mmCIF file of C-alpha atoms in Angstrom:
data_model
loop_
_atom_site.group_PDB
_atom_site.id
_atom_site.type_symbol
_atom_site.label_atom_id
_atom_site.label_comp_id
_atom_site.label_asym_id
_atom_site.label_seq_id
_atom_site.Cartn_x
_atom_site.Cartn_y
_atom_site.Cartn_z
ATOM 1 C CA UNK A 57 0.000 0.000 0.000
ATOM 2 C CA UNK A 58 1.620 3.477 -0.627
ATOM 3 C CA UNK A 59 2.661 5.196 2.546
ATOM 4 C CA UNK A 60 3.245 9.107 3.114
ATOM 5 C CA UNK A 61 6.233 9.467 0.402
ATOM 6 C CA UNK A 62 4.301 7.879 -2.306
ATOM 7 C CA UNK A 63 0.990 10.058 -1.808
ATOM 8 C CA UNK A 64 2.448 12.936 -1.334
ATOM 9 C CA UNK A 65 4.903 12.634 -4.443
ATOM 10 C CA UNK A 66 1.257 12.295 -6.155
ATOM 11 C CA UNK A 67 -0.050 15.285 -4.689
ATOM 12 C CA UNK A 68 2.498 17.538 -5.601
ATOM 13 C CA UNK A 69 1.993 15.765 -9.476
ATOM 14 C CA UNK A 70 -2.208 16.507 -9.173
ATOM 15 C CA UNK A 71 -1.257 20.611 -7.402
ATOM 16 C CA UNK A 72 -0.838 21.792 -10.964
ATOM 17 C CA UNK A 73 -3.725 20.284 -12.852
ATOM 18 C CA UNK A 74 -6.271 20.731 -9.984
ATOM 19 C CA UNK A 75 -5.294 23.943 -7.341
ATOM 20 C CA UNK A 76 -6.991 26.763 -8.418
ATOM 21 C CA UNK A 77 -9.551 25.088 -11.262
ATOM 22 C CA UNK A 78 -13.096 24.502 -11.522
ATOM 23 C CA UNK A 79 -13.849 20.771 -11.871
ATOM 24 C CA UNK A 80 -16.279 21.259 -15.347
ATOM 25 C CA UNK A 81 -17.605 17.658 -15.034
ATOM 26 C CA UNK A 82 -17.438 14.705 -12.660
ATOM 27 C CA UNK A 83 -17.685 10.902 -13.804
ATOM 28 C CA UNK A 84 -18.172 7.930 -11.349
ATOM 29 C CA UNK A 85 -18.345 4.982 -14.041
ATOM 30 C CA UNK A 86 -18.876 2.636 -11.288
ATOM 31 C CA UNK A 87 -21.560 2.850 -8.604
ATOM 32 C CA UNK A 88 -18.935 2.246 -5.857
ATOM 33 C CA UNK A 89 -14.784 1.433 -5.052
ATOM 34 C CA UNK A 90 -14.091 -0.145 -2.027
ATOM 35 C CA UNK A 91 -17.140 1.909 -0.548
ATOM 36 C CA UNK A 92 -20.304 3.030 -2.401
ATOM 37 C CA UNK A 93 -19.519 6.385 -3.700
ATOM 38 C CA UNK A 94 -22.691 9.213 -2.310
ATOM 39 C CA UNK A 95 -25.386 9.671 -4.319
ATOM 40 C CA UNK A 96 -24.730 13.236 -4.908
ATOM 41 C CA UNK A 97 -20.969 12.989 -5.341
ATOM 42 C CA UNK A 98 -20.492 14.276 -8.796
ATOM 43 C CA UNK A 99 -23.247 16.782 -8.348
ATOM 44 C CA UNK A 100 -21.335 18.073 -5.350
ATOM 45 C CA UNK A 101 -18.002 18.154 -7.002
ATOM 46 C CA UNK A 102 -19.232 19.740 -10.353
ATOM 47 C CA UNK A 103 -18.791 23.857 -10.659
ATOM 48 C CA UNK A 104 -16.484 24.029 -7.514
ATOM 49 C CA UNK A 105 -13.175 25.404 -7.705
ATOM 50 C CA UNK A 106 -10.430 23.266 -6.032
ATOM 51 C CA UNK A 107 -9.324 25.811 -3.647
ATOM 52 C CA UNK A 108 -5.972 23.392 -2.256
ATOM 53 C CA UNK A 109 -4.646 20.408 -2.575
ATOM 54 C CA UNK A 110 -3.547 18.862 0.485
ATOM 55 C CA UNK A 111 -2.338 15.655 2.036
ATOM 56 C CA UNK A 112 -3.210 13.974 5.760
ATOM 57 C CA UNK A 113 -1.462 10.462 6.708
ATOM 58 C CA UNK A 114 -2.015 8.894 3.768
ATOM 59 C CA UNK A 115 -5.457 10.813 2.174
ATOM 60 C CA UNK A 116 -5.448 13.275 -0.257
ATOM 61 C CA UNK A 117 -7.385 16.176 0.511
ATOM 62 C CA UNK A 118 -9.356 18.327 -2.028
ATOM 63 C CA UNK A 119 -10.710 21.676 -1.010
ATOM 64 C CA UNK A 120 -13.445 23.006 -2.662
ATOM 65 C CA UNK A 121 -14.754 26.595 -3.059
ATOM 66 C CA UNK A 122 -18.348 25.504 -1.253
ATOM 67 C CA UNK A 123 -16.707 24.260 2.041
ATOM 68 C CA UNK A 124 -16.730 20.531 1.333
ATOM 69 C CA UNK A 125 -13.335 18.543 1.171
ATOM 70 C CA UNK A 126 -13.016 15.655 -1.577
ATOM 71 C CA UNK A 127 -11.125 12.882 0.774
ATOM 72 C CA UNK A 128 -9.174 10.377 -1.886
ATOM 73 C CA UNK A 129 -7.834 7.350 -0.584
ATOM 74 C CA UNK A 130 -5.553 5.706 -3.427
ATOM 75 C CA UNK A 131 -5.704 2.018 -1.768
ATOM 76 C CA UNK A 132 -3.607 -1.121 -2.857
ATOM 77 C CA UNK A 133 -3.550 0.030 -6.347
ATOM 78 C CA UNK A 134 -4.720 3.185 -7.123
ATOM 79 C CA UNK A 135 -3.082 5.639 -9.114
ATOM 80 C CA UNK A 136 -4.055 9.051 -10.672
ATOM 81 C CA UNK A 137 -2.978 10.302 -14.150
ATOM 82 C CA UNK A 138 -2.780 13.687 -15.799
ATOM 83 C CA UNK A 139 -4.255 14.063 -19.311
ATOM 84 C CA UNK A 140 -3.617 17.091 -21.219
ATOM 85 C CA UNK A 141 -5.033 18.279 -24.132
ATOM 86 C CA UNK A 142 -2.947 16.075 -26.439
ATOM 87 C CA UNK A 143 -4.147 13.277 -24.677
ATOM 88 C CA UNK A 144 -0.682 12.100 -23.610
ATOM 89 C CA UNK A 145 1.515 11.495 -20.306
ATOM 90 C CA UNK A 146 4.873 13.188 -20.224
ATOM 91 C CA UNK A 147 7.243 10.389 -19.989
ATOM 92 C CA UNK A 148 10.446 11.085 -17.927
ATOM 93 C CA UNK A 149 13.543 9.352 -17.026
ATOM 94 C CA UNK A 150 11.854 6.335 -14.894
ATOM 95 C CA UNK A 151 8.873 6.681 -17.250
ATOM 96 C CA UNK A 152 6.720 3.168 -17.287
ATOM 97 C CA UNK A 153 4.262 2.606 -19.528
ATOM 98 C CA UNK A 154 0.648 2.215 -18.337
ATOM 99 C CA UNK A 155 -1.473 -0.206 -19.869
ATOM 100 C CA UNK A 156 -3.717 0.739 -22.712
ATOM 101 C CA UNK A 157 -7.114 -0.836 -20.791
ATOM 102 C CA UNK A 158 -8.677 1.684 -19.450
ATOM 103 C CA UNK A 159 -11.675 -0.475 -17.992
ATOM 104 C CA UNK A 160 -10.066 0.803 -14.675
ATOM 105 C CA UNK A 161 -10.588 4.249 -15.199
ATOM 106 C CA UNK A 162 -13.638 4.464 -12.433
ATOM 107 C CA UNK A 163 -13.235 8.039 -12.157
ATOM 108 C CA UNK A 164 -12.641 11.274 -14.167
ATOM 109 C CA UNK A 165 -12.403 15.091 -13.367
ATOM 110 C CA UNK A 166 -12.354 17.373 -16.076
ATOM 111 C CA UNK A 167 -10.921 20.564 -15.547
ATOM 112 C CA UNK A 168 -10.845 24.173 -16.398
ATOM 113 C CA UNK A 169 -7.225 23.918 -16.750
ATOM 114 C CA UNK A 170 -7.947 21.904 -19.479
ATOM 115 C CA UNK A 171 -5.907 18.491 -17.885
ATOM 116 C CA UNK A 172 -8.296 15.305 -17.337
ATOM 117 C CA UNK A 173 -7.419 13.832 -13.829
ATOM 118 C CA UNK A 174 -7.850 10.167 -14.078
ATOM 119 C CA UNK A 175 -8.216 7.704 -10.940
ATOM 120 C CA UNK A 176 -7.482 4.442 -11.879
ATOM 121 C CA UNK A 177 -7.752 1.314 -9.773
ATOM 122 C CA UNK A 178 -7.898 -2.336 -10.947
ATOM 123 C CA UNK A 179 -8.415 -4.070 -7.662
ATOM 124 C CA UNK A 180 -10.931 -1.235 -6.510
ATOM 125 C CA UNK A 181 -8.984 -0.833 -2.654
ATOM 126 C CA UNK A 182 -9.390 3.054 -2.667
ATOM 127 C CA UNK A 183 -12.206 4.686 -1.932
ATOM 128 C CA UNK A 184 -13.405 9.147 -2.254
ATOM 129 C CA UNK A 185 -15.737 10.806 0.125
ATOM 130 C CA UNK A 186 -16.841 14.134 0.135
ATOM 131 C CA UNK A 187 -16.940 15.599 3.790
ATOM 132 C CA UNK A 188 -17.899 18.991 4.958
ATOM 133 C CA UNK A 189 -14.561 20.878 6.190
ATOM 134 C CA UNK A 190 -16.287 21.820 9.422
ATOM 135 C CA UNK A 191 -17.319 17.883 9.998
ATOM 136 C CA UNK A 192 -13.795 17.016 9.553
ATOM 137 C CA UNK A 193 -13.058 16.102 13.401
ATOM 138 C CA UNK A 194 -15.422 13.851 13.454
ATOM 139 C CA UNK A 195 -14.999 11.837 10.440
ATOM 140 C CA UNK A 196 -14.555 8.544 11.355
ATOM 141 C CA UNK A 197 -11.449 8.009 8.915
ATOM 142 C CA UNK A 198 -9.722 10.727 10.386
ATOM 143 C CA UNK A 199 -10.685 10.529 13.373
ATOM 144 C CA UNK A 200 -7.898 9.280 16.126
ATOM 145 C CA UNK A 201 -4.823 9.712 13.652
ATOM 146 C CA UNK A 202 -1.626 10.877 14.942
ATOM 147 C CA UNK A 203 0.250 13.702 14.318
ATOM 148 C CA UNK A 204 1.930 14.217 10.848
ATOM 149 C CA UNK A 205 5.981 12.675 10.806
ATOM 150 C CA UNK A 206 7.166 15.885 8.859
ATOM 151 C CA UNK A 207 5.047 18.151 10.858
ATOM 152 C CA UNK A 208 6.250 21.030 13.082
ATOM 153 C CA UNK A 209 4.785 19.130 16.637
ATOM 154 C CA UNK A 210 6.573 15.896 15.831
ATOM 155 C CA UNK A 211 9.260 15.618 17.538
ATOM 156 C CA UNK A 212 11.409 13.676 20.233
ATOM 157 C CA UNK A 213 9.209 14.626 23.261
ATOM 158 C CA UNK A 214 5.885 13.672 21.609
ATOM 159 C CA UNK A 215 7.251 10.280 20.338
ATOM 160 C CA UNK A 216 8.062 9.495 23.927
ATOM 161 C CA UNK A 217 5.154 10.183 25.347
ATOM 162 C CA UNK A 218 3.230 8.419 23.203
ATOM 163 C CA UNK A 219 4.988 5.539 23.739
ATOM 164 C CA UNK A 220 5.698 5.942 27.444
ATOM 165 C CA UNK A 221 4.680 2.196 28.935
ATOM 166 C CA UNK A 222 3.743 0.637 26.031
ATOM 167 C CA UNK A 223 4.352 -3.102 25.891
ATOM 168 C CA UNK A 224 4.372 -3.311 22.185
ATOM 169 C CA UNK A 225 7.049 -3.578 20.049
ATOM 170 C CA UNK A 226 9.151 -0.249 18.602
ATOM 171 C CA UNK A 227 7.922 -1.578 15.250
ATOM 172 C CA UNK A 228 4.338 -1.905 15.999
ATOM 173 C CA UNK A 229 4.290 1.201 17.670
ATOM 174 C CA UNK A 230 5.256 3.159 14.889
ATOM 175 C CA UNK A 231 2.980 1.418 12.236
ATOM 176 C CA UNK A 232 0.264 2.396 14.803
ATOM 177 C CA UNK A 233 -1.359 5.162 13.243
ATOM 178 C CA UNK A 234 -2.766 6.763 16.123
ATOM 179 C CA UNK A 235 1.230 7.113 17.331
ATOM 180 C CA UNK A 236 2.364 8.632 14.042
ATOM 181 C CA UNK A 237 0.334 8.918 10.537
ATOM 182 C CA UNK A 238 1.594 7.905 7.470
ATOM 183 C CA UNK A 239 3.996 5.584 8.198
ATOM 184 C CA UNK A 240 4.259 2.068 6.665
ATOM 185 C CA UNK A 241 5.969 -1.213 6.247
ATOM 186 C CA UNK A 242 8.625 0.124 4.305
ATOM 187 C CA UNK A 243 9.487 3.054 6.107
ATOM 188 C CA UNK A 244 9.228 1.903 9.411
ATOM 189 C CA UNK A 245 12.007 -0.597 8.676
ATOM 190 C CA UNK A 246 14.204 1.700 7.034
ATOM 191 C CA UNK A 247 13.758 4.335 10.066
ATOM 192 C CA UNK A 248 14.465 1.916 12.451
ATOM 193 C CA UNK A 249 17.663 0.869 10.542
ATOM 194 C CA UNK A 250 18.944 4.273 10.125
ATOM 195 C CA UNK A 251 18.747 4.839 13.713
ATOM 196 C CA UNK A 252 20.274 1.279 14.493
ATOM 197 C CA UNK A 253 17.313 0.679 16.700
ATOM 198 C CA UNK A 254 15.782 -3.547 16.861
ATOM 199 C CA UNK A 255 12.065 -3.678 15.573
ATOM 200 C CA UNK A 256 11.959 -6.167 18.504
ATOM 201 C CA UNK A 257 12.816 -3.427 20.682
ATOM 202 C CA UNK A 258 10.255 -2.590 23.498
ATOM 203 C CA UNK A 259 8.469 0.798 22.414
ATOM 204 C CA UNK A 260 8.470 2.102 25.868
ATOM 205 C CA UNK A 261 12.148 2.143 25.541
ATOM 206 C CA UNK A 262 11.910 5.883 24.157
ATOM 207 C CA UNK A 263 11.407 7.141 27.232
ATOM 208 C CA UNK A 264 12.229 7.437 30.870
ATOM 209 C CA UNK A 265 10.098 6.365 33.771
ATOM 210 C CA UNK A 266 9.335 10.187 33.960
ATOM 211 C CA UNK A 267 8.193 10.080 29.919
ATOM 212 C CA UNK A 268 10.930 12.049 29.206
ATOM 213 C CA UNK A 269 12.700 11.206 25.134
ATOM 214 C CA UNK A 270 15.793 8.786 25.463
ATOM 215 C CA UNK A 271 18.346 8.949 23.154
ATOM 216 C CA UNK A 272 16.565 6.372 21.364
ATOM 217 C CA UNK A 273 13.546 8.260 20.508
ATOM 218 C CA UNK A 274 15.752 12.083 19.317
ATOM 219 C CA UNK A 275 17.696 9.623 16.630
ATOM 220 C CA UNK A 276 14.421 7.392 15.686
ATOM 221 C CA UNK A 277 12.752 11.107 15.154
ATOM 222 C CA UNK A 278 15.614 12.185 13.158
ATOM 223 C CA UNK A 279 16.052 8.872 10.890
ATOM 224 C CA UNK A 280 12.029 9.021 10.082
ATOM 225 C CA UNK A 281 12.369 13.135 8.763
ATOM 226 C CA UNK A 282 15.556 11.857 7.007
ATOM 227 C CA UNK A 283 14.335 9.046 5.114
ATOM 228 C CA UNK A 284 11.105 10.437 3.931
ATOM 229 C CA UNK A 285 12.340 13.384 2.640
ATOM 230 C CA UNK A 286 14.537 11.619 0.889
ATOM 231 C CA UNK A 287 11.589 9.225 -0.504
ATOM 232 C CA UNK A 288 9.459 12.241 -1.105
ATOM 233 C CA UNK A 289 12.461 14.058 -3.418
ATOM 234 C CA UNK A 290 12.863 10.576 -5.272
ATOM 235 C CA UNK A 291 9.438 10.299 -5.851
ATOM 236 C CA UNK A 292 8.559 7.715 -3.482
ATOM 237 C CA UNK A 293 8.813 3.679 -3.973
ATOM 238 C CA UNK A 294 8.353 1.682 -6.757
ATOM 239 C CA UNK A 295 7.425 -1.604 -5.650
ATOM 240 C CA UNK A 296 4.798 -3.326 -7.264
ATOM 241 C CA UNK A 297 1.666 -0.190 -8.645
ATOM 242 C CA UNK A 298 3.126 3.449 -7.682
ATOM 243 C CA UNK A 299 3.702 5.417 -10.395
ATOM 244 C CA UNK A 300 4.006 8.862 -10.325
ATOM 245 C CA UNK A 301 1.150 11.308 -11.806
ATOM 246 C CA UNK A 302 3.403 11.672 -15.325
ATOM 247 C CA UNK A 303 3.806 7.570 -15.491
ATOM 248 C CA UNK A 304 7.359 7.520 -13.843
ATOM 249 C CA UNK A 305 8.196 5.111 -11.490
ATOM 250 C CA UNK A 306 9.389 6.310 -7.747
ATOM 251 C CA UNK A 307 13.038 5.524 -7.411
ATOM 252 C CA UNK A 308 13.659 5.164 -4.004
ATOM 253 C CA UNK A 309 13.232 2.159 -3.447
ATOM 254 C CA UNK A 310 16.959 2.091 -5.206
ATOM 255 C CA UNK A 311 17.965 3.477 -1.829
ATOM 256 C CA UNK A 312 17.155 0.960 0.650
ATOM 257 C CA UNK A 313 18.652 -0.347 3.298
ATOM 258 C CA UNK A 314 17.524 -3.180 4.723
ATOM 259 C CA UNK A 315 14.040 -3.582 2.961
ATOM 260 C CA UNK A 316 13.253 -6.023 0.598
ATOM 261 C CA UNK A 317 17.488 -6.417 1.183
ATOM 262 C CA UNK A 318 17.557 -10.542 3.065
ATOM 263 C CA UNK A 319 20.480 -12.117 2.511
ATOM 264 C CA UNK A 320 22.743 -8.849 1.832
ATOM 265 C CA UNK A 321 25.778 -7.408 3.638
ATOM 266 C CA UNK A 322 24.581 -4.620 6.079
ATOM 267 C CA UNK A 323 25.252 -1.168 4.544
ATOM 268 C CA UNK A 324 26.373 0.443 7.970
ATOM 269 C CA UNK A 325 30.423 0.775 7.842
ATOM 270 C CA UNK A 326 32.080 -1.361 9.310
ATOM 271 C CA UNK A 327 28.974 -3.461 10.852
ATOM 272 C CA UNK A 328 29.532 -6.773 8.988
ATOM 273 C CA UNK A 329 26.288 -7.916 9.543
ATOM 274 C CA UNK A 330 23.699 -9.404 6.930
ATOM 275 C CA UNK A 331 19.770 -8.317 6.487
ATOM 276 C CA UNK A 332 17.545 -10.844 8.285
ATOM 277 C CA UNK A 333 13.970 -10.998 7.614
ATOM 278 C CA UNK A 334 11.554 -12.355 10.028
ATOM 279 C CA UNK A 335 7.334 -11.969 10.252
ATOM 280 C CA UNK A 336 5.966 -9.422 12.930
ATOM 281 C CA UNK A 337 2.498 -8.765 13.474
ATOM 282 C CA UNK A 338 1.932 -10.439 10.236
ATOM 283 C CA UNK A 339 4.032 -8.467 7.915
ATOM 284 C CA UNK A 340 7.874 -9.311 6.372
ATOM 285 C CA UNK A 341 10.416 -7.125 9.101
ATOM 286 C CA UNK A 342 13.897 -6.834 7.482
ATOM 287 C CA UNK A 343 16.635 -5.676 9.720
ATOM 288 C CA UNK A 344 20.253 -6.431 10.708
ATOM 289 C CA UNK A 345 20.664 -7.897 13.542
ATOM 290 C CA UNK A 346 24.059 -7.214 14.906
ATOM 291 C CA UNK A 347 23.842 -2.979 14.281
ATOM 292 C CA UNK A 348 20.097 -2.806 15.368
ATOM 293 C CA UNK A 349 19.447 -2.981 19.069
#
């Protein structure tokens, strides 16, 4: 599923096609996604101006001129596409192809910029909802989540209390995302390598008996804004569906660490050590085991 990087690398691609234009006509070819979509969701989308374009945990966020908020969840598979007026994708240097069926384009907004926004999504995962902006707290989808990783409150302090007692594991605790939004499989593991922390570390570990930040939680809170800026300027992770607005393919994933890395020599000099993977909580962890502790 695409975490933070990978949304937001597709929000910044949709920001020139959609901020500040009028969608001229909505399509819904389908009756639903992974949720019915509202009965009057194209009428309530149609004639409004796309005042921002914003991103929380892993939903984009459409504002529009009347005071609703489009809420776009892009699921195991979804991806958007921007169609000018030729028609065409700009290809770039990780440019990939998309396949010529387009039985999977369930939903269309046509603009006043003249671009066609495309939401495409062949195993139908994500979902849209429009919400009124002042019913926002108490949407159900965003209700609870945690604060943004890249946001100005995040920090060392709030990581630790969060996590002060907490008999999880450091990994669980941080795919949690009531204790920080956005985060994922992939990113988690690469954090938690970068700041030579064990995913079988206790989470409560972060801070004192006072809930004061240990060491351990200022260099976790530093490795998580390192790597996902970096993932954000490559464009997130290509795995198996993200591609970026234009077609590319997300590069990062040429970066990793540990992920997706069993079986290699550990990248930390002079460690030595080689990635293990191991299941937790039902997903694949990868991690070295002598430099993470």
């Amino acid at each position: 599923m695409p975490e933070l990087p990978e949304v937001e690398t597709v929000r910044r691609g949709l920001q020139p096609a959609m901020e500040g234009s009028k969608i001229l006509k909505a399509e819904a070819r389908r009756k639903d996604l992974r949720f019915p979509f509202q009965k009057d969701f194209t009428a309530r989308l149609e004639g409004q101006t796309v005042t921002g374009l914003g991103r929380r945990a892993k939903y984009l966020m459409a504002d529009l001129g009347s005071g609703d908020v489009l809420l776009m969840h892009l699921g195991m598979s979804g991806s958007f596409r921007v169609l000018e007026g030729n028609g065409d994708t700009t290809p770039g240097q990780f440019h990939h192809p998309r396949s010529e069926d387009r039985t999977h384009d369930h939903v269309v907004f046509h603009m006043s910029s003249g671009a066609a926004v495309v939401f495409n999504d062949p195993r139908r995962f994500g979902y849209m909802k429009i919400i009124a902006r002042n019913a926002l707290e108490d949407e159900p989808l965003l209700k609870g989540l945690g604060p943004e990783p890249l946001g100005n409150e995040f920090d060392a302090a709030m990581l630790a209390r969060s996590c002060f007692n907490k008999k999880t594991s450091l990994k669980a605790a941080l795919l949690d995302q009531r204790v920080v939004a956005g985060l994922g499989n992939i990113y988690v593991c690469e954090a938690l390598y970068r700041s030579h922390l064990s995913p079988r570390r206790l989470a409560a570990t972060l801070s004192t008996k006072k809930g004061d930040p240990t060491d351990h939680a200022g260099r976790l809170v530093n490795a998580i804004h390192s790597v996902l800026n970096q993932a954000i300027k490559a464009g997130g992770s290509s795995i198996n569906d993200h591609r970026l607005t234009s077609g590319e393919l997300g590069y990062f994933q040429h970066s990793f660490g540990v992920y997706d890395r069993e079986g290699e020599k550990c990248q930390t000099k002079g460690c030595g050590g080689v990635v293990r993977r191991f299941v937790q909580n039902g997903r694949s962890t990868f991690w070295c085991p002598k430099c993470q502790k």
